[in-house]
Amino acid sequence: MAQSVVRFLIGRNLRLAGQILAISGLLTLTAFGTLALPALWERLGDPVGTTTMQYAAAGAFILSVVAAIYILSDAGDVNPWLPTGAVLLVLTGYGVTGVVDGPELLFLIGPSLLLGVLAALAGYANDGAFVAFSLVLFPVFGYMVNAPYGPIAQGDIVVRLQLSLLFSLLFTFAIGTVGFLLGVLINRVQTYSGDKLVSELQHPDEISPKHGNENTDEA
């Protein structure tokens, strides 16, 4: 029972779970810097280049998420171009149809979809709900806590932390849960199909007589 709980919360492979948590920590720092670095640049540097710094920091975060996707894809024996290509296809569709504009794709839609893919890959490669959710919860918290506008920016430090945690949990329950369950479901289907095929190959005599009897009865 205890082993099942550990597998559900942490994962099948504790070493891989530790690697996923380390990835979550690095993504959190990168997400924190997405808004912190442009704000620091505006205070210490040239305010004119703040927008450029914002796009550069957001691009760096997306690249770090793509790198994390590659690592988890390798751990789960998945072609990394499959999940990454699917996200890029969706983003391209959004951009071409004009449903959302460029900043929304870069700062909201793109990172959200990529974090959902990360949660799915973590669930597929190692189970572990808490570990998979950390890939969404902590990076979103690191990003939201630095929000320069909206209700988060208008409160004091306590209100900022509370609202950041609230938004992080909402993102986790929405994107993280769907991604994790999808990854686990795909893993279970593949495992069941593989075990069934192996069983049929190892014990063909258990299948052949049955079909033979059916053919005899029909005759």
JSON list of C-alpha atoms in Angstrom, two decimals:
[
{"chain": "A", "resi": 1, "resn": "MET", "atom": "CA", "xyz": [0.00, 0.00, 0.00]},
{"chain": "A", "resi": 2, "resn": "ALA", "atom": "CA", "xyz": [2.76, 2.41, 0.99]},
{"chain": "A", "resi": 3, "resn": "GLN", "atom": "CA", "xyz": [4.65, 1.60, -2.20]},
{"chain": "A", "resi": 4, "resn": "SER", "atom": "CA", "xyz": [1.58, 2.38, -4.29]},
{"chain": "A", "resi": 5, "resn": "VAL", "atom": "CA", "xyz": [1.16, 5.74, -2.55]},
{"chain": "A", "resi": 6, "resn": "VAL", "atom": "CA", "xyz": [4.82, 6.61, -3.11]},
{"chain": "A", "resi": 7, "resn": "ARG", "atom": "CA", "xyz": [4.52, 5.62, -6.77]},
{"chain": "A", "resi": 8, "resn": "PHE", "atom": "CA", "xyz": [1.41, 7.75, -7.22]},
{"chain": "A", "resi": 9, "resn": "LEU", "atom": "CA", "xyz": [2.83, 10.83, -5.49]},
{"chain": "A", "resi": 10, "resn": "ILE", "atom": "CA", "xyz": [6.56, 10.62, -6.24]},
{"chain": "A", "resi": 11, "resn": "GLY", "atom": "CA", "xyz": [6.97, 8.14, -9.10]},
{"chain": "A", "resi": 12, "resn": "ARG", "atom": "CA", "xyz": [8.33, 4.73, -10.02]},
{"chain": "A", "resi": 13, "resn": "ASN", "atom": "CA", "xyz": [11.95, 5.89, -10.22]},
{"chain": "A", "resi": 14, "resn": "LEU", "atom": "CA", "xyz": [13.09, 8.08, -7.33]},
{"chain": "A", "resi": 15, "resn": "ARG", "atom": "CA", "xyz": [16.19, 9.19, -9.21]},
{"chain": "A", "resi": 16, "resn": "LEU", "atom": "CA", "xyz": [14.10, 10.38, -12.15]},
{"chain": "A", "resi": 17, "resn": "ALA", "atom": "CA", "xyz": [11.72, 12.06, -9.71]},
{"chain": "A", "resi": 18, "resn": "GLY", "atom": "CA", "xyz": [14.68, 13.98, -8.28]},
{"chain": "A", "resi": 19, "resn": "GLN", "atom": "CA", "xyz": [15.71, 15.05, -11.78]},
{"chain": "A", "resi": 20, "resn": "ILE", "atom": "CA", "xyz": [12.17, 16.26, -12.50]},
{"chain": "A", "resi": 21, "resn": "LEU", "atom": "CA", "xyz": [12.13, 18.29, -9.26]},
{"chain": "A", "resi": 22, "resn": "ALA", "atom": "CA", "xyz": [15.49, 19.80, -10.22]},
{"chain": "A", "resi": 23, "resn": "ILE", "atom": "CA", "xyz": [14.04, 20.74, -13.62]},
{"chain": "A", "resi": 24, "resn": "SER", "atom": "CA", "xyz": [11.08, 22.30, -11.83]},
{"chain": "A", "resi": 25, "resn": "GLY", "atom": "CA", "xyz": [13.44, 24.37, -9.68]},
{"chain": "A", "resi": 26, "resn": "LEU", "atom": "CA", "xyz": [15.40, 25.62, -12.70]},
{"chain": "A", "resi": 27, "resn": "LEU", "atom": "CA", "xyz": [12.19, 26.49, -14.55]},
{"chain": "A", "resi": 28, "resn": "THR", "atom": "CA", "xyz": [10.96, 28.38, -11.48]},
{"chain": "A", "resi": 29, "resn": "LEU", "atom": "CA", "xyz": [14.12, 30.50, -11.41]},
{"chain": "A", "resi": 30, "resn": "THR", "atom": "CA", "xyz": [13.83, 31.14, -15.14]},
{"chain": "A", "resi": 31, "resn": "ALA", "atom": "CA", "xyz": [10.15, 32.09, -14.81]},
{"chain": "A", "resi": 32, "resn": "PHE", "atom": "CA", "xyz": [10.99, 34.39, -11.90]},
{"chain": "A", "resi": 33, "resn": "GLY", "atom": "CA", "xyz": [13.59, 36.13, -14.05]},
{"chain": "A", "resi": 34, "resn": "THR", "atom": "CA", "xyz": [11.12, 36.58, -16.91]},
{"chain": "A", "resi": 35, "resn": "LEU", "atom": "CA", "xyz": [9.64, 39.61, -15.13]},
{"chain": "A", "resi": 36, "resn": "ALA", "atom": "CA", "xyz": [12.37, 40.36, -12.58]},
{"chain": "A", "resi": 37, "resn": "LEU", "atom": "CA", "xyz": [15.15, 40.98, -15.12]},
{"chain": "A", "resi": 38, "resn": "PRO", "atom": "CA", "xyz": [13.19, 43.49, -17.26]},
{"chain": "A", "resi": 39, "resn": "ALA", "atom": "CA", "xyz": [12.15, 45.37, -14.10]},
{"chain": "A", "resi": 40, "resn": "LEU", "atom": "CA", "xyz": [15.77, 45.48, -12.94]},
{"chain": "A", "resi": 41, "resn": "TRP", "atom": "CA", "xyz": [16.86, 46.57, -16.41]},
{"chain": "A", "resi": 42, "resn": "GLU", "atom": "CA", "xyz": [14.34, 49.42, -16.33]},
{"chain": "A", "resi": 43, "resn": "ARG", "atom": "CA", "xyz": [15.65, 50.65, -12.99]},
{"chain": "A", "resi": 44, "resn": "LEU", "atom": "CA", "xyz": [19.36, 50.34, -13.66]},
{"chain": "A", "resi": 45, "resn": "GLY", "atom": "CA", "xyz": [19.58, 50.49, -17.44]},
{"chain": "A", "resi": 46, "resn": "ASP", "atom": "CA", "xyz": [17.84, 52.08, -20.36]},
{"chain": "A", "resi": 47, "resn": "PRO", "atom": "CA", "xyz": [14.01, 52.13, -20.02]},
{"chain": "A", "resi": 48, "resn": "VAL", "atom": "CA", "xyz": [13.72, 52.12, -23.82]},
{"chain": "A", "resi": 49, "resn": "GLY", "atom": "CA", "xyz": [15.10, 48.58, -23.99]},
{"chain": "A", "resi": 50, "resn": "THR", "atom": "CA", "xyz": [12.74, 47.15, -21.37]},
{"chain": "A", "resi": 51, "resn": "THR", "atom": "CA", "xyz": [10.33, 45.69, -23.93]},
{"chain": "A", "resi": 52, "resn": "THR", "atom": "CA", "xyz": [13.17, 43.99, -25.76]},
{"chain": "A", "resi": 53, "resn": "MET", "atom": "CA", "xyz": [14.41, 42.55, -22.48]},
{"chain": "A", "resi": 54, "resn": "GLN", "atom": "CA", "xyz": [10.91, 41.26, -21.70]},
{"chain": "A", "resi": 55, "resn": "TYR", "atom": "CA", "xyz": [10.71, 39.38, -25.00]},
{"chain": "A", "resi": 56, "resn": "ALA", "atom": "CA", "xyz": [14.25, 38.06, -24.57]},
{"chain": "A", "resi": 57, "resn": "ALA", "atom": "CA", "xyz": [13.49, 36.78, -21.05]},
{"chain": "A", "resi": 58, "resn": "ALA", "atom": "CA", "xyz": [10.22, 35.17, -22.19]},
{"chain": "A", "resi": 59, "resn": "GLY", "atom": "CA", "xyz": [12.02, 33.53, -25.10]},
{"chain": "A", "resi": 60, "resn": "ALA", "atom": "CA", "xyz": [14.68, 32.20, -22.72]},
{"chain": "A", "resi": 61, "resn": "PHE", "atom": "CA", "xyz": [11.97, 30.67, -20.53]},
{"chain": "A", "resi": 62, "resn": "ILE", "atom": "CA", "xyz": [10.32, 28.96, -23.50]},
{"chain": "A", "resi": 63, "resn": "LEU", "atom": "CA", "xyz": [13.69, 27.59, -24.63]},
{"chain": "A", "resi": 64, "resn": "SER", "atom": "CA", "xyz": [14.31, 26.23, -21.13]},
{"chain": "A", "resi": 65, "resn": "VAL", "atom": "CA", "xyz": [10.91, 24.50, -21.19]},
{"chain": "A", "resi": 66, "resn": "VAL", "atom": "CA", "xyz": [11.71, 23.00, -24.60]},
{"chain": "A", "resi": 67, "resn": "ALA", "atom": "CA", "xyz": [15.02, 21.72, -23.20]},
{"chain": "A", "resi": 68, "resn": "ALA", "atom": "CA", "xyz": [13.12, 20.17, -20.28]},
{"chain": "A", "resi": 69, "resn": "ILE", "atom": "CA", "xyz": [10.73, 18.53, -22.76]},
{"chain": "A", "resi": 70, "resn": "TYR", "atom": "CA", "xyz": [13.70, 16.99, -24.54]},
{"chain": "A", "resi": 71, "resn": "ILE", "atom": "CA", "xyz": [15.10, 15.61, -21.26]},
{"chain": "A", "resi": 72, "resn": "LEU", "atom": "CA", "xyz": [11.79, 14.07, -20.16]},
{"chain": "A", "resi": 73, "resn": "SER", "atom": "CA", "xyz": [11.12, 12.73, -23.65]},
{"chain": "A", "resi": 74, "resn": "ASP", "atom": "CA", "xyz": [14.46, 10.96, -23.54]},
{"chain": "A", "resi": 75, "resn": "ALA", "atom": "CA", "xyz": [13.59, 9.52, -20.10]},
{"chain": "A", "resi": 76, "resn": "GLY", "atom": "CA", "xyz": [10.28, 8.20, -21.42]},
{"chain": "A", "resi": 77, "resn": "ASP", "atom": "CA", "xyz": [11.68, 6.97, -24.76]},
{"chain": "A", "resi": 78, "resn": "VAL", "atom": "CA", "xyz": [9.50, 9.45, -26.63]},
{"chain": "A", "resi": 79, "resn": "ASN", "atom": "CA", "xyz": [10.50, 11.35, -29.75]},
{"chain": "A", "resi": 80, "resn": "PRO", "atom": "CA", "xyz": [10.86, 14.92, -28.40]},
{"chain": "A", "resi": 81, "resn": "TRP", "atom": "CA", "xyz": [9.69, 16.37, -31.70]},
{"chain": "A", "resi": 82, "resn": "LEU", "atom": "CA", "xyz": [6.22, 14.85, -31.25]},
{"chain": "A", "resi": 83, "resn": "PRO", "atom": "CA", "xyz": [5.08, 16.92, -28.21]},
{"chain": "A", "resi": 84, "resn": "THR", "atom": "CA", "xyz": [7.09, 19.99, -29.22]},
{"chain": "A", "resi": 85, "resn": "GLY", "atom": "CA", "xyz": [5.78, 19.86, -32.79]},
{"chain": "A", "resi": 86, "resn": "ALA", "atom": "CA", "xyz": [2.20, 19.49, -31.56]},
{"chain": "A", "resi": 87, "resn": "VAL", "atom": "CA", "xyz": [2.51, 22.63, -29.43]},
{"chain": "A", "resi": 88, "resn": "LEU", "atom": "CA", "xyz": [4.18, 24.60, -32.23]},
{"chain": "A", "resi": 89, "resn": "LEU", "atom": "CA", "xyz": [1.40, 23.52, -34.59]},
{"chain": "A", "resi": 90, "resn": "VAL", "atom": "CA", "xyz": [-1.26, 24.80, -32.19]},
{"chain": "A", "resi": 91, "resn": "LEU", "atom": "CA", "xyz": [0.60, 28.08, -31.65]},
{"chain": "A", "resi": 92, "resn": "THR", "atom": "CA", "xyz": [1.02, 28.53, -35.40]},
{"chain": "A", "resi": 93, "resn": "GLY", "atom": "CA", "xyz": [-2.70, 27.98, -35.87]},
{"chain": "A", "resi": 94, "resn": "TYR", "atom": "CA", "xyz": [-3.47, 30.60, -33.22]},
{"chain": "A", "resi": 95, "resn": "GLY", "atom": "CA", "xyz": [-1.07, 33.06, -34.83]},
{"chain": "A", "resi": 96, "resn": "VAL", "atom": "CA", "xyz": [-2.25, 32.54, -38.40]},
{"chain": "A", "resi": 97, "resn": "THR", "atom": "CA", "xyz": [-5.95, 32.76, -37.56]},
{"chain": "A", "resi": 98, "resn": "GLY", "atom": "CA", "xyz": [-5.39, 35.82, -35.38]},
{"chain": "A", "resi": 99, "resn": "VAL", "atom": "CA", "xyz": [-7.26, 34.35, -32.42]},
{"chain": "A", "resi": 100, "resn": "VAL", "atom": "CA", "xyz": [-4.57, 35.73, -30.10]},
{"chain": "A", "resi": 101, "resn": "ASP", "atom": "CA", "xyz": [-1.80, 38.23, -30.74]},
{"chain": "A", "resi": 102, "resn": "GLY", "atom": "CA", "xyz": [1.96, 37.80, -30.44]},
{"chain": "A", "resi": 103, "resn": "PRO", "atom": "CA", "xyz": [2.43, 38.83, -26.79]},
{"chain": "A", "resi": 104, "resn": "GLU", "atom": "CA", "xyz": [-0.31, 36.45, -25.63]},
{"chain": "A", "resi": 105, "resn": "LEU", "atom": "CA", "xyz": [1.31, 33.59, -27.54]},
{"chain": "A", "resi": 106, "resn": "LEU", "atom": "CA", "xyz": [4.71, 34.32, -26.05]},
{"chain": "A", "resi": 107, "resn": "PHE", "atom": "CA", "xyz": [3.74, 35.20, -22.48]},
{"chain": "A", "resi": 108, "resn": "LEU", "atom": "CA", "xyz": [0.61, 33.10, -21.83]},
{"chain": "A", "resi": 109, "resn": "ILE", "atom": "CA", "xyz": [-0.59, 30.51, -24.36]},
{"chain": "A", "resi": 110, "resn": "GLY", "atom": "CA", "xyz": [2.81, 29.15, -25.36]},
{"chain": "A", "resi": 111, "resn": "PRO", "atom": "CA", "xyz": [4.23, 28.65, -21.86]},
{"chain": "A", "resi": 112, "resn": "SER", "atom": "CA", "xyz": [0.92, 27.20, -20.60]},
{"chain": "A", "resi": 113, "resn": "LEU", "atom": "CA", "xyz": [0.77, 24.56, -23.34]},
{"chain": "A", "resi": 114, "resn": "LEU", "atom": "CA", "xyz": [4.44, 23.69, -22.93]},
{"chain": "A", "resi": 115, "resn": "LEU", "atom": "CA", "xyz": [4.08, 23.26, -19.17]},
{"chain": "A", "resi": 116, "resn": "GLY", "atom": "CA", "xyz": [1.08, 21.00, -19.79]},
{"chain": "A", "resi": 117, "resn": "VAL", "atom": "CA", "xyz": [3.22, 18.91, -22.14]},
{"chain": "A", "resi": 118, "resn": "LEU", "atom": "CA", "xyz": [5.89, 18.70, -19.44]},
{"chain": "A", "resi": 119, "resn": "ALA", "atom": "CA", "xyz": [3.34, 17.40, -16.92]},
{"chain": "A", "resi": 120, "resn": "ALA", "atom": "CA", "xyz": [2.16, 14.82, -19.46]},
{"chain": "A", "resi": 121, "resn": "LEU", "atom": "CA", "xyz": [5.71, 13.63, -20.14]},
{"chain": "A", "resi": 122, "resn": "ALA", "atom": "CA", "xyz": [6.43, 13.39, -16.41]},
{"chain": "A", "resi": 123, "resn": "GLY", "atom": "CA", "xyz": [3.29, 11.32, -15.89]},
{"chain": "A", "resi": 124, "resn": "TYR", "atom": "CA", "xyz": [4.16, 9.11, -18.85]},
{"chain": "A", "resi": 125, "resn": "ALA", "atom": "CA", "xyz": [7.79, 8.58, -17.88]},
{"chain": "A", "resi": 126, "resn": "ASN", "atom": "CA", "xyz": [7.49, 8.13, -14.13]},
{"chain": "A", "resi": 127, "resn": "ASP", "atom": "CA", "xyz": [3.95, 8.62, -12.77]},
{"chain": "A", "resi": 128, "resn": "GLY", "atom": "CA", "xyz": [4.27, 10.76, -9.62]},
{"chain": "A", "resi": 129, "resn": "ALA", "atom": "CA", "xyz": [1.42, 13.27, -9.39]},
{"chain": "A", "resi": 130, "resn": "PHE", "atom": "CA", "xyz": [3.14, 15.71, -7.00]},
{"chain": "A", "resi": 131, "resn": "VAL", "atom": "CA", "xyz": [6.37, 15.68, -8.99]},
{"chain": "A", "resi": 132, "resn": "ALA", "atom": "CA", "xyz": [4.51, 16.23, -12.27]},
{"chain": "A", "resi": 133, "resn": "PHE", "atom": "CA", "xyz": [2.39, 19.02, -10.78]},
{"chain": "A", "resi": 134, "resn": "SER", "atom": "CA", "xyz": [5.55, 20.76, -9.55]},
{"chain": "A", "resi": 135, "resn": "LEU", "atom": "CA", "xyz": [6.46, 21.40, -13.20]},
{"chain": "A", "resi": 136, "resn": "VAL", "atom": "CA", "xyz": [3.41, 23.67, -13.44]},
{"chain": "A", "resi": 137, "resn": "LEU", "atom": "CA", "xyz": [2.87, 24.92, -9.88]},
{"chain": "A", "resi": 138, "resn": "PHE", "atom": "CA", "xyz": [6.28, 26.36, -9.05]},
{"chain": "A", "resi": 139, "resn": "PRO", "atom": "CA", "xyz": [7.15, 27.97, -12.42]},
{"chain": "A", "resi": 140, "resn": "VAL", "atom": "CA", "xyz": [3.74, 29.67, -12.57]},
{"chain": "A", "resi": 141, "resn": "PHE", "atom": "CA", "xyz": [4.19, 30.88, -8.99]},
{"chain": "A", "resi": 142, "resn": "GLY", "atom": "CA", "xyz": [7.65, 32.22, -9.83]},
{"chain": "A", "resi": 143, "resn": "TYR", "atom": "CA", "xyz": [6.17, 34.10, -12.77]},
{"chain": "A", "resi": 144, "resn": "MET", "atom": "CA", "xyz": [3.04, 35.43, -11.06]},
{"chain": "A", "resi": 145, "resn": "VAL", "atom": "CA", "xyz": [4.80, 36.71, -7.95]},
{"chain": "A", "resi": 146, "resn": "ASN", "atom": "CA", "xyz": [6.56, 39.29, -10.14]},
{"chain": "A", "resi": 147, "resn": "ALA", "atom": "CA", "xyz": [3.49, 40.40, -12.09]},
{"chain": "A", "resi": 148, "resn": "PRO", "atom": "CA", "xyz": [3.87, 44.14, -12.78]},
{"chain": "A", "resi": 149, "resn": "TYR", "atom": "CA", "xyz": [0.14, 44.72, -13.32]},
{"chain": "A", "resi": 150, "resn": "GLY", "atom": "CA", "xyz": [-3.26, 43.41, -12.27]},
{"chain": "A", "resi": 151, "resn": "PRO", "atom": "CA", "xyz": [-4.53, 42.60, -8.76]},
{"chain": "A", "resi": 152, "resn": "ILE", "atom": "CA", "xyz": [-1.30, 40.84, -7.80]},
{"chain": "A", "resi": 153, "resn": "ALA", "atom": "CA", "xyz": [0.79, 43.97, -8.31]},
{"chain": "A", "resi": 154, "resn": "GLN", "atom": "CA", "xyz": [-1.60, 46.18, -6.34]},
{"chain": "A", "resi": 155, "resn": "GLY", "atom": "CA", "xyz": [-1.30, 44.38, -3.00]},
{"chain": "A", "resi": 156, "resn": "ASP", "atom": "CA", "xyz": [1.42, 44.12, -0.39]},
{"chain": "A", "resi": 157, "resn": "ILE", "atom": "CA", "xyz": [3.85, 41.21, -0.19]},
{"chain": "A", "resi": 158, "resn": "VAL", "atom": "CA", "xyz": [1.40, 38.95, 1.70]},
{"chain": "A", "resi": 159, "resn": "VAL", "atom": "CA", "xyz": [-1.44, 39.58, -0.78]},
{"chain": "A", "resi": 160, "resn": "ARG", "atom": "CA", "xyz": [1.00, 39.12, -3.65]},
{"chain": "A", "resi": 161, "resn": "LEU", "atom": "CA", "xyz": [2.09, 35.73, -2.33]},
{"chain": "A", "resi": 162, "resn": "GLN", "atom": "CA", "xyz": [-1.49, 34.62, -1.66]},
{"chain": "A", "resi": 163, "resn": "LEU", "atom": "CA", "xyz": [-2.78, 35.59, -5.10]},
{"chain": "A", "resi": 164, "resn": "SER", "atom": "CA", "xyz": [0.27, 34.11, -6.80]},
{"chain": "A", "resi": 165, "resn": "LEU", "atom": "CA", "xyz": [-0.32, 30.82, -5.00]},
{"chain": "A", "resi": 166, "resn": "LEU", "atom": "CA", "xyz": [-4.01, 30.92, -5.95]},
{"chain": "A", "resi": 167, "resn": "PHE", "atom": "CA", "xyz": [-3.28, 31.45, -9.64]},
{"chain": "A", "resi": 168, "resn": "SER", "atom": "CA", "xyz": [-0.59, 28.76, -9.50]},
{"chain": "A", "resi": 169, "resn": "LEU", "atom": "CA", "xyz": [-3.03, 26.24, -8.05]},
{"chain": "A", "resi": 170, "resn": "LEU", "atom": "CA", "xyz": [-5.65, 27.12, -10.67]},
{"chain": "A", "resi": 171, "resn": "PHE", "atom": "CA", "xyz": [-3.13, 26.59, -13.47]},
{"chain": "A", "resi": 172, "resn": "THR", "atom": "CA", "xyz": [-1.98, 23.35, -11.88]},
{"chain": "A", "resi": 173, "resn": "PHE", "atom": "CA", "xyz": [-5.47, 21.91, -11.47]},
{"chain": "A", "resi": 174, "resn": "ALA", "atom": "CA", "xyz": [-6.37, 22.88, -15.03]},
{"chain": "A", "resi": 175, "resn": "ILE", "atom": "CA", "xyz": [-3.26, 22.35, -17.15]},
{"chain": "A", "resi": 176, "resn": "GLY", "atom": "CA", "xyz": [-1.21, 20.12, -14.86]},
{"chain": "A", "resi": 177, "resn": "THR", "atom": "CA", "xyz": [-4.00, 17.67, -14.08]},
{"chain": "A", "resi": 178, "resn": "VAL", "atom": "CA", "xyz": [-5.02, 17.23, -17.71]},
{"chain": "A", "resi": 179, "resn": "GLY", "atom": "CA", "xyz": [-1.42, 16.77, -18.81]},
{"chain": "A", "resi": 180, "resn": "PHE", "atom": "CA", "xyz": [-0.55, 14.33, -16.04]},
{"chain": "A", "resi": 181, "resn": "LEU", "atom": "CA", "xyz": [-3.65, 12.16, -16.51]},
{"chain": "A", "resi": 182, "resn": "LEU", "atom": "CA", "xyz": [-3.13, 12.09, -20.26]},
{"chain": "A", "resi": 183, "resn": "GLY", "atom": "CA", "xyz": [0.47, 10.97, -19.85]},
{"chain": "A", "resi": 184, "resn": "VAL", "atom": "CA", "xyz": [-0.43, 8.25, -17.34]},
{"chain": "A", "resi": 185, "resn": "LEU", "atom": "CA", "xyz": [-3.31, 7.05, -19.53]},
{"chain": "A", "resi": 186, "resn": "ILE", "atom": "CA", "xyz": [-1.06, 6.71, -22.60]},
{"chain": "A", "resi": 187, "resn": "ASN", "atom": "CA", "xyz": [1.52, 4.84, -20.51]},
{"chain": "A", "resi": 188, "resn": "ARG", "atom": "CA", "xyz": [-1.10, 2.42, -19.17]},
{"chain": "A", "resi": 189, "resn": "VAL", "atom": "CA", "xyz": [-2.56, 1.74, -22.62]},
{"chain": "A", "resi": 190, "resn": "GLN", "atom": "CA", "xyz": [0.88, 1.03, -24.08]},
{"chain": "A", "resi": 191, "resn": "THR", "atom": "CA", "xyz": [1.85, -1.14, -21.11]},
{"chain": "A", "resi": 192, "resn": "TYR", "atom": "CA", "xyz": [-1.39, -3.15, -21.30]},
{"chain": "A", "resi": 193, "resn": "SER", "atom": "CA", "xyz": [-1.09, -3.60, -25.06]},
{"chain": "A", "resi": 194, "resn": "GLY", "atom": "CA", "xyz": [2.55, -4.64, -24.75]},
{"chain": "A", "resi": 195, "resn": "ASP", "atom": "CA", "xyz": [1.88, -7.14, -21.95]},
{"chain": "A", "resi": 196, "resn": "LYS", "atom": "CA", "xyz": [-1.02, -8.65, -23.88]},
{"chain": "A", "resi": 197, "resn": "LEU", "atom": "CA", "xyz": [1.10, -9.03, -27.01]},
{"chain": "A", "resi": 198, "resn": "VAL", "atom": "CA", "xyz": [3.95, -10.63, -25.05]},
{"chain": "A", "resi": 199, "resn": "SER", "atom": "CA", "xyz": [1.52, -13.02, -23.37]},
{"chain": "A", "resi": 200, "resn": "GLU", "atom": "CA", "xyz": [0.10, -14.07, -26.75]},
{"chain": "A", "resi": 201, "resn": "LEU", "atom": "CA", "xyz": [3.57, -14.62, -28.18]},
{"chain": "A", "resi": 202, "resn": "GLN", "atom": "CA", "xyz": [4.75, -16.61, -25.16]},
{"chain": "A", "resi": 203, "resn": "HIS", "atom": "CA", "xyz": [1.61, -18.78, -24.92]},
{"chain": "A", "resi": 204, "resn": "PRO", "atom": "CA", "xyz": [0.18, -19.20, -28.43]},
{"chain": "A", "resi": 205, "resn": "ASP", "atom": "CA", "xyz": [-1.21, -22.62, -27.49]},
{"chain": "A", "resi": 206, "resn": "GLU", "atom": "CA", "xyz": [-3.69, -20.96, -25.13]},
{"chain": "A", "resi": 207, "resn": "ILE", "atom": "CA", "xyz": [-5.22, -19.09, -28.05]},
{"chain": "A", "resi": 208, "resn": "SER", "atom": "CA", "xyz": [-5.07, -21.55, -30.94]},
{"chain": "A", "resi": 209, "resn": "PRO", "atom": "CA", "xyz": [-7.21, -24.36, -29.41]},
{"chain": "A", "resi": 210, "resn": "LYS", "atom": "CA", "xyz": [-9.93, -21.88, -28.61]},
{"chain": "A", "resi": 211, "resn": "HIS", "atom": "CA", "xyz": [-10.12, -20.65, -32.16]},
{"chain": "A", "resi": 212, "resn": "GLY", "atom": "CA", "xyz": [-9.88, -24.22, -33.40]},
{"chain": "A", "resi": 213, "resn": "ASN", "atom": "CA", "xyz": [-12.83, -25.32, -31.26]},
{"chain": "A", "resi": 214, "resn": "GLU", "atom": "CA", "xyz": [-14.87, -22.38, -32.48]},
{"chain": "A", "resi": 215, "resn": "ASN", "atom": "CA", "xyz": [-14.20, -23.35, -36.08]},
{"chain": "A", "resi": 216, "resn": "THR", "atom": "CA", "xyz": [-15.14, -26.99, -35.34]},
{"chain": "A", "resi": 217, "resn": "ASP", "atom": "CA", "xyz": [-18.39, -25.97, -33.66]},
{"chain": "A", "resi": 218, "resn": "GLU", "atom": "CA", "xyz": [-19.32, -23.79, -36.61]},
{"chain": "A", "resi": 219, "resn": "ALA", "atom": "CA", "xyz": [-18.69, -26.71, -38.98]}
]
